[in-house]
mmCIF file of C-alpha atoms in Angstrom:
data_model
loop_
_atom_site.group_PDB
_atom_site.id
_atom_site.type_symbol
_atom_site.label_atom_id
_atom_site.label_comp_id
_atom_site.label_asym_id
_atom_site.label_seq_id
_atom_site.Cartn_x
_atom_site.Cartn_y
_atom_site.Cartn_z
ATOM 1 C CA UNK A 34 -56.382 84.113 103.410
ATOM 2 C CA UNK A 35 -52.653 84.612 103.954
ATOM 3 C CA UNK A 36 -52.541 84.275 107.732
ATOM 4 C CA UNK A 37 -52.586 86.613 110.700
ATOM 5 C CA UNK A 38 -51.753 90.224 109.842
ATOM 6 C CA UNK A 39 -50.499 92.828 112.271
ATOM 7 C CA UNK A 40 -50.128 96.519 111.693
ATOM 8 C CA UNK A 41 -47.853 98.375 112.084
ATOM 9 C CA UNK A 42 -44.727 96.212 112.036
ATOM 10 C CA UNK A 43 -42.758 98.785 113.960
ATOM 11 C CA UNK A 44 -43.784 101.720 116.127
ATOM 12 C CA UNK A 45 -41.558 104.264 117.830
ATOM 13 C CA UNK A 46 -43.324 106.569 120.232
ATOM 14 C CA UNK A 47 -42.463 109.056 122.895
ATOM 15 C CA UNK A 48 -43.138 108.240 126.491
ATOM 16 C CA UNK A 49 -46.604 109.336 127.505
ATOM 17 C CA UNK A 50 -48.146 108.960 124.056
ATOM 18 C CA UNK A 51 -50.958 106.556 123.229
ATOM 19 C CA UNK A 52 -50.491 103.813 120.644
ATOM 20 C CA UNK A 53 -52.899 101.403 118.974
ATOM 21 C CA UNK A 54 -52.073 98.170 117.203
ATOM 22 C CA UNK A 55 -54.288 96.172 114.901
ATOM 23 C CA UNK A 56 -54.545 92.459 114.307
ATOM 24 C CA UNK A 57 -56.473 90.716 111.543
ATOM 25 C CA UNK A 58 -56.827 87.011 112.321
ATOM 26 C CA UNK A 59 -57.474 84.178 109.922
ATOM 27 C CA UNK A 60 -61.083 84.731 108.960
ATOM 28 C CA UNK A 61 -62.532 81.447 110.173
ATOM 29 C CA UNK A 62 -60.691 81.519 113.513
ATOM 30 C CA UNK A 63 -62.960 82.507 116.382
ATOM 31 C CA UNK A 64 -60.228 82.788 119.022
ATOM 32 C CA UNK A 65 -57.761 85.659 119.073
ATOM 33 C CA UNK A 66 -54.860 86.142 121.463
ATOM 34 C CA UNK A 67 -52.472 88.942 122.360
ATOM 35 C CA UNK A 68 -49.033 88.193 123.783
ATOM 36 C CA UNK A 69 -46.051 90.344 124.679
ATOM 37 C CA UNK A 70 -42.487 89.210 124.085
ATOM 38 C CA UNK A 71 -39.325 90.897 125.301
ATOM 39 C CA UNK A 72 -35.927 90.167 123.813
ATOM 40 C CA UNK A 73 -34.719 86.639 124.454
ATOM 41 C CA UNK A 74 -37.813 85.632 126.382
ATOM 42 C CA UNK A 75 -40.880 83.545 125.711
ATOM 43 C CA UNK A 76 -44.181 85.254 124.910
ATOM 44 C CA UNK A 77 -46.327 86.270 127.875
ATOM 45 C CA UNK A 78 -50.098 86.071 127.701
ATOM 46 C CA UNK A 79 -51.991 89.367 127.766
ATOM 47 C CA UNK A 80 -55.579 88.656 126.780
ATOM 48 C CA UNK A 81 -57.800 86.583 124.544
ATOM 49 C CA UNK A 82 -61.140 86.728 122.798
ATOM 50 C CA UNK A 83 -63.633 84.173 121.686
ATOM 51 C CA UNK A 84 -65.545 85.906 118.944
ATOM 52 C CA UNK A 85 -66.193 89.406 120.319
ATOM 53 C CA UNK A 86 -66.082 88.410 123.997
ATOM 54 C CA UNK A 87 -62.909 89.116 125.942
ATOM 55 C CA UNK A 88 -62.646 85.998 128.079
ATOM 56 C CA UNK A 89 -59.517 86.666 130.074
ATOM 57 C CA UNK A 90 -57.110 89.455 130.816
ATOM 58 C CA UNK A 91 -53.710 88.884 132.390
ATOM 59 C CA UNK A 92 -52.667 90.594 135.573
ATOM 60 C CA UNK A 93 -49.723 91.839 133.490
ATOM 61 C CA UNK A 94 -52.169 94.098 131.721
ATOM 62 C CA UNK A 95 -52.389 97.327 133.630
ATOM 63 C CA UNK A 96 -55.304 99.731 133.342
ATOM 64 C CA UNK A 97 -53.364 101.517 130.607
ATOM 65 C CA UNK A 98 -53.919 98.576 128.285
ATOM 66 C CA UNK A 99 -57.201 97.853 126.563
ATOM 67 C CA UNK A 100 -58.158 95.459 123.816
ATOM 68 C CA UNK A 101 -61.249 95.156 121.689
ATOM 69 C CA UNK A 102 -62.554 92.831 119.048
ATOM 70 C CA UNK A 103 -65.675 94.407 117.595
ATOM 71 C CA UNK A 104 -67.921 92.028 115.680
ATOM 72 C CA UNK A 105 -65.519 89.190 116.343
ATOM 73 C CA UNK A 106 -63.261 90.074 113.445
ATOM 74 C CA UNK A 107 -60.112 92.218 113.767
ATOM 75 C CA UNK A 108 -58.785 93.277 117.147
ATOM 76 C CA UNK A 109 -57.049 96.366 118.467
ATOM 77 C CA UNK A 110 -54.702 96.703 121.412
ATOM 78 C CA UNK A 111 -54.307 100.210 122.816
ATOM 79 C CA UNK A 112 -51.670 101.337 125.269
ATOM 80 C CA UNK A 113 -52.282 104.680 126.909
ATOM 81 C CA UNK A 114 -49.576 106.879 128.427
ATOM 82 C CA UNK A 115 -46.795 104.602 127.227
ATOM 83 C CA UNK A 116 -43.809 103.912 129.451
ATOM 84 C CA UNK A 117 -40.325 102.690 128.537
ATOM 85 C CA UNK A 118 -41.171 99.336 130.108
ATOM 86 C CA UNK A 119 -43.837 98.849 127.459
ATOM 87 C CA UNK A 120 -41.135 98.433 124.819
ATOM 88 C CA UNK A 121 -41.559 94.909 123.486
ATOM 89 C CA UNK A 122 -42.855 92.849 120.593
ATOM 90 C CA UNK A 123 -46.641 92.524 120.694
ATOM 91 C CA UNK A 124 -47.803 89.304 119.099
ATOM 92 C CA UNK A 125 -51.262 88.441 117.910
ATOM 93 C CA UNK A 126 -52.386 84.889 117.228
ATOM 94 C CA UNK A 127 -55.584 83.170 116.270
ATOM 95 C CA UNK A 128 -56.924 79.646 116.462
ATOM 96 C CA UNK A 129 -59.933 77.736 115.240
ATOM 97 C CA UNK A 130 -60.446 75.455 118.182
ATOM 98 C CA UNK A 131 -59.026 74.544 121.524
ATOM 99 C CA UNK A 132 -55.808 72.581 121.528
ATOM 100 C CA UNK A 133 -54.924 72.964 117.884
ATOM 101 C CA UNK A 134 -52.191 75.517 118.315
ATOM 102 C CA UNK A 135 -52.088 79.090 117.261
ATOM 103 C CA UNK A 136 -51.211 80.847 114.038
ATOM 104 C CA UNK A 137 -49.088 83.849 114.910
ATOM 105 C CA UNK A 138 -48.709 87.148 113.154
ATOM 106 C CA UNK A 139 -45.341 88.783 112.574
ATOM 107 C CA UNK A 140 -45.808 91.058 115.549
ATOM 108 C CA UNK A 141 -45.612 94.783 116.205
ATOM 109 C CA UNK A 142 -42.345 95.958 117.700
ATOM 110 C CA UNK A 143 -42.924 98.902 120.020
ATOM 111 C CA UNK A 144 -40.096 101.165 121.107
ATOM 112 C CA UNK A 145 -40.857 103.834 123.692
ATOM 113 C CA UNK A 146 -38.256 106.596 123.820
ATOM 114 C CA UNK B 54 -50.432 77.892 137.571
ATOM 115 C CA UNK B 55 -48.656 75.743 135.055
ATOM 116 C CA UNK B 56 -44.986 76.386 134.338
ATOM 117 C CA UNK B 57 -42.807 75.363 131.427
ATOM 118 C CA UNK B 58 -39.045 75.128 131.801
ATOM 119 C CA UNK B 59 -36.450 74.932 129.060
ATOM 120 C CA UNK B 60 -33.119 74.408 130.779
ATOM 121 C CA UNK B 61 -30.925 74.863 127.700
ATOM 122 C CA UNK B 62 -30.602 78.551 126.774
ATOM 123 C CA UNK B 63 -28.484 77.634 123.745
ATOM 124 C CA UNK B 64 -27.726 74.523 121.726
ATOM 125 C CA UNK B 65 -25.690 73.912 118.621
ATOM 126 C CA UNK B 66 -25.553 71.130 116.066
ATOM 127 C CA UNK B 67 -23.666 70.307 112.906
ATOM 128 C CA UNK B 68 -25.604 70.226 109.689
ATOM 129 C CA UNK B 69 -27.059 66.738 109.028
ATOM 130 C CA UNK B 70 -26.635 65.719 112.674
ATOM 131 C CA UNK B 71 -29.331 65.180 115.302
ATOM 132 C CA UNK B 72 -30.076 67.436 118.246
ATOM 133 C CA UNK B 73 -32.502 67.151 121.153
ATOM 134 C CA UNK B 74 -34.036 70.135 122.936
ATOM 135 C CA UNK B 75 -35.350 69.613 126.457
ATOM 136 C CA UNK B 76 -38.555 70.802 128.071
ATOM 137 C CA UNK B 77 -40.205 70.030 131.373
ATOM 138 C CA UNK B 78 -43.522 71.268 132.661
ATOM 139 C CA UNK B 79 -45.413 71.321 135.894
ATOM 140 C CA UNK B 80 -49.119 70.580 136.040
ATOM 141 C CA UNK B 81 -51.703 68.717 138.046
ATOM 142 C CA UNK B 82 -54.100 68.553 135.106
ATOM 143 C CA UNK B 83 -54.863 65.526 133.006
ATOM 144 C CA UNK B 84 -56.244 67.253 129.925
ATOM 145 C CA UNK B 85 -53.624 69.300 128.132
ATOM 146 C CA UNK B 86 -51.640 69.718 124.944
ATOM 147 C CA UNK B 87 -47.967 70.377 124.372
ATOM 148 C CA UNK B 88 -46.363 72.207 121.497
ATOM 149 C CA UNK B 89 -43.021 73.141 120.055
ATOM 150 C CA UNK B 90 -42.811 76.444 118.204
ATOM 151 C CA UNK B 91 -39.958 77.787 116.095
ATOM 152 C CA UNK B 92 -39.144 81.494 115.864
ATOM 153 C CA UNK B 93 -36.467 82.339 113.275
ATOM 154 C CA UNK B 94 -34.658 85.652 113.764
ATOM 155 C CA UNK B 95 -36.991 88.567 113.044
ATOM 156 C CA UNK B 96 -39.634 86.239 111.703
ATOM 157 C CA UNK B 97 -42.931 84.998 112.953
ATOM 158 C CA UNK B 98 -43.443 82.046 115.232
ATOM 159 C CA UNK B 99 -44.540 78.853 113.550
ATOM 160 C CA UNK B 100 -45.876 75.602 114.919
ATOM 161 C CA UNK B 101 -43.471 72.684 114.657
ATOM 162 C CA UNK B 102 -45.269 69.847 116.396
ATOM 163 C CA UNK B 103 -48.218 69.137 118.683
ATOM 164 C CA UNK B 104 -48.832 66.406 121.265
ATOM 165 C CA UNK B 105 -52.066 65.536 123.024
ATOM 166 C CA UNK B 106 -51.507 64.415 126.598
ATOM 167 C CA UNK B 107 -53.909 61.489 126.390
ATOM 168 C CA UNK B 108 -52.033 59.976 123.465
ATOM 169 C CA UNK B 109 -49.160 57.707 124.400
ATOM 170 C CA UNK B 110 -47.719 57.693 120.899
ATOM 171 C CA UNK B 111 -45.065 60.322 120.323
ATOM 172 C CA UNK B 112 -45.874 62.866 117.632
ATOM 173 C CA UNK B 113 -43.736 63.038 114.502
ATOM 174 C CA UNK B 114 -43.584 65.603 111.705
ATOM 175 C CA UNK B 115 -41.003 64.719 109.067
ATOM 176 C CA UNK B 116 -37.569 65.378 110.665
ATOM 177 C CA UNK B 117 -39.115 66.518 113.937
ATOM 178 C CA UNK B 118 -40.225 64.128 116.664
ATOM 179 C CA UNK B 119 -40.937 64.344 120.347
ATOM 180 C CA UNK B 120 -40.232 62.166 123.348
ATOM 181 C CA UNK B 121 -43.258 62.641 125.580
ATOM 182 C CA UNK B 122 -42.790 61.236 129.067
ATOM 183 C CA UNK B 123 -46.041 62.040 130.852
ATOM 184 C CA UNK B 124 -45.108 60.706 134.268
ATOM 185 C CA UNK B 125 -41.848 62.617 134.229
ATOM 186 C CA UNK B 126 -43.574 65.692 132.749
ATOM 187 C CA UNK B 127 -40.952 65.866 130.049
ATOM 188 C CA UNK B 128 -41.442 66.819 126.407
ATOM 189 C CA UNK B 129 -38.244 66.907 124.371
ATOM 190 C CA UNK B 130 -37.902 67.743 120.679
ATOM 191 C CA UNK B 131 -35.578 65.786 118.425
ATOM 192 C CA UNK B 132 -34.478 67.296 115.131
ATOM 193 C CA UNK B 133 -32.929 64.780 112.768
ATOM 194 C CA UNK B 134 -30.757 65.596 109.747
ATOM 195 C CA UNK B 135 -30.457 69.204 110.902
ATOM 196 C CA UNK B 136 -30.537 71.869 108.210
ATOM 197 C CA UNK B 137 -29.291 75.444 108.197
ATOM 198 C CA UNK B 138 -32.901 76.588 108.054
ATOM 199 C CA UNK B 139 -33.563 74.970 111.411
ATOM 200 C CA UNK B 140 -31.574 77.703 113.136
ATOM 201 C CA UNK B 141 -34.034 79.586 115.340
ATOM 202 C CA UNK B 142 -35.332 80.095 118.855
ATOM 203 C CA UNK B 143 -37.447 77.106 119.871
ATOM 204 C CA UNK B 144 -40.217 77.408 122.422
ATOM 205 C CA UNK B 145 -41.962 74.656 124.294
ATOM 206 C CA UNK B 146 -45.551 75.517 125.221
ATOM 207 C CA UNK B 147 -48.357 74.085 127.346
ATOM 208 C CA UNK B 148 -52.054 74.439 126.606
ATOM 209 C CA UNK B 149 -54.596 73.602 129.275
ATOM 210 C CA UNK B 150 -57.776 71.882 128.255
ATOM 211 C CA UNK B 151 -59.106 71.871 131.810
ATOM 212 C CA UNK B 152 -62.137 74.144 131.808
ATOM 213 C CA UNK B 153 -62.218 76.261 134.931
ATOM 214 C CA UNK B 154 -58.484 76.084 135.483
ATOM 215 C CA UNK B 155 -56.380 79.222 135.677
ATOM 216 C CA UNK B 156 -54.517 78.376 132.494
ATOM 217 C CA UNK B 157 -57.538 77.191 130.517
ATOM 218 C CA UNK B 158 -57.564 78.053 126.871
ATOM 219 C CA UNK B 159 -54.194 79.741 126.514
ATOM 220 C CA UNK B 160 -50.601 78.823 125.780
ATOM 221 C CA UNK B 161 -47.916 79.075 128.444
ATOM 222 C CA UNK B 162 -44.426 79.284 126.968
ATOM 223 C CA UNK B 163 -41.004 78.318 128.202
ATOM 224 C CA UNK B 164 -38.026 80.649 128.070
ATOM 225 C CA UNK B 165 -36.799 79.309 124.756
ATOM 226 C CA UNK B 166 -33.680 77.601 123.412
ATOM 227 C CA UNK B 167 -31.551 79.209 120.710
ATOM 228 C CA UNK B 168 -30.467 76.587 118.199
ATOM 229 C CA UNK B 169 -27.424 77.247 116.032
ATOM 230 C CA UNK B 170 -26.726 74.999 113.053
ATOM 231 C CA UNK B 171 -23.118 74.853 111.846
ATOM 232 C CA UNK B 172 -22.386 74.039 108.191
#
């Protein structure tokens, strides 16, 4: 297992289009997190899963955002009707247990034009 | 909600010298963890060091060590014998272990400090 994988690495989309990102966590990690990071800022929490259950969703996440983790394995983050303000790096991370830190993926950089 | 503050947007250090990055946090919880993460330019974030709040001993990982002052809610990172590869954005992060709290189970990050290492 080589770590957390995210696909695609980069995505350019037109405003109003829908986009979907995928994250494959480390296989034995039961917790999976999505964060958003804008240039020069720290990551902001979006949502997290324990196995297939979505335990928390940030107020930052509007109704246009949805995340799933079917069968507790990979996860997808979908943004509907993208806006220019959605342009950011979307980071996925996974962890085995509470308090042991996350392993991050390389992120998906979204540009909405 | 917990907050993490990194008051130094940028720091620089000469190669082989020592540099200290500052971090303060605000919490009323007793059960938490603190982390320093490193994010090199255009590369993924990696864990540098971890500290459990109930441990008085400061964590150390090779050239990286922390000064954890629980009463002052301060968690600084010291990098000794700085190397060119240490150049990156460094993030301080707080993880709540208090079940039922608003920040339970997730990392809260500071704004980051850009570290430049001069040869």
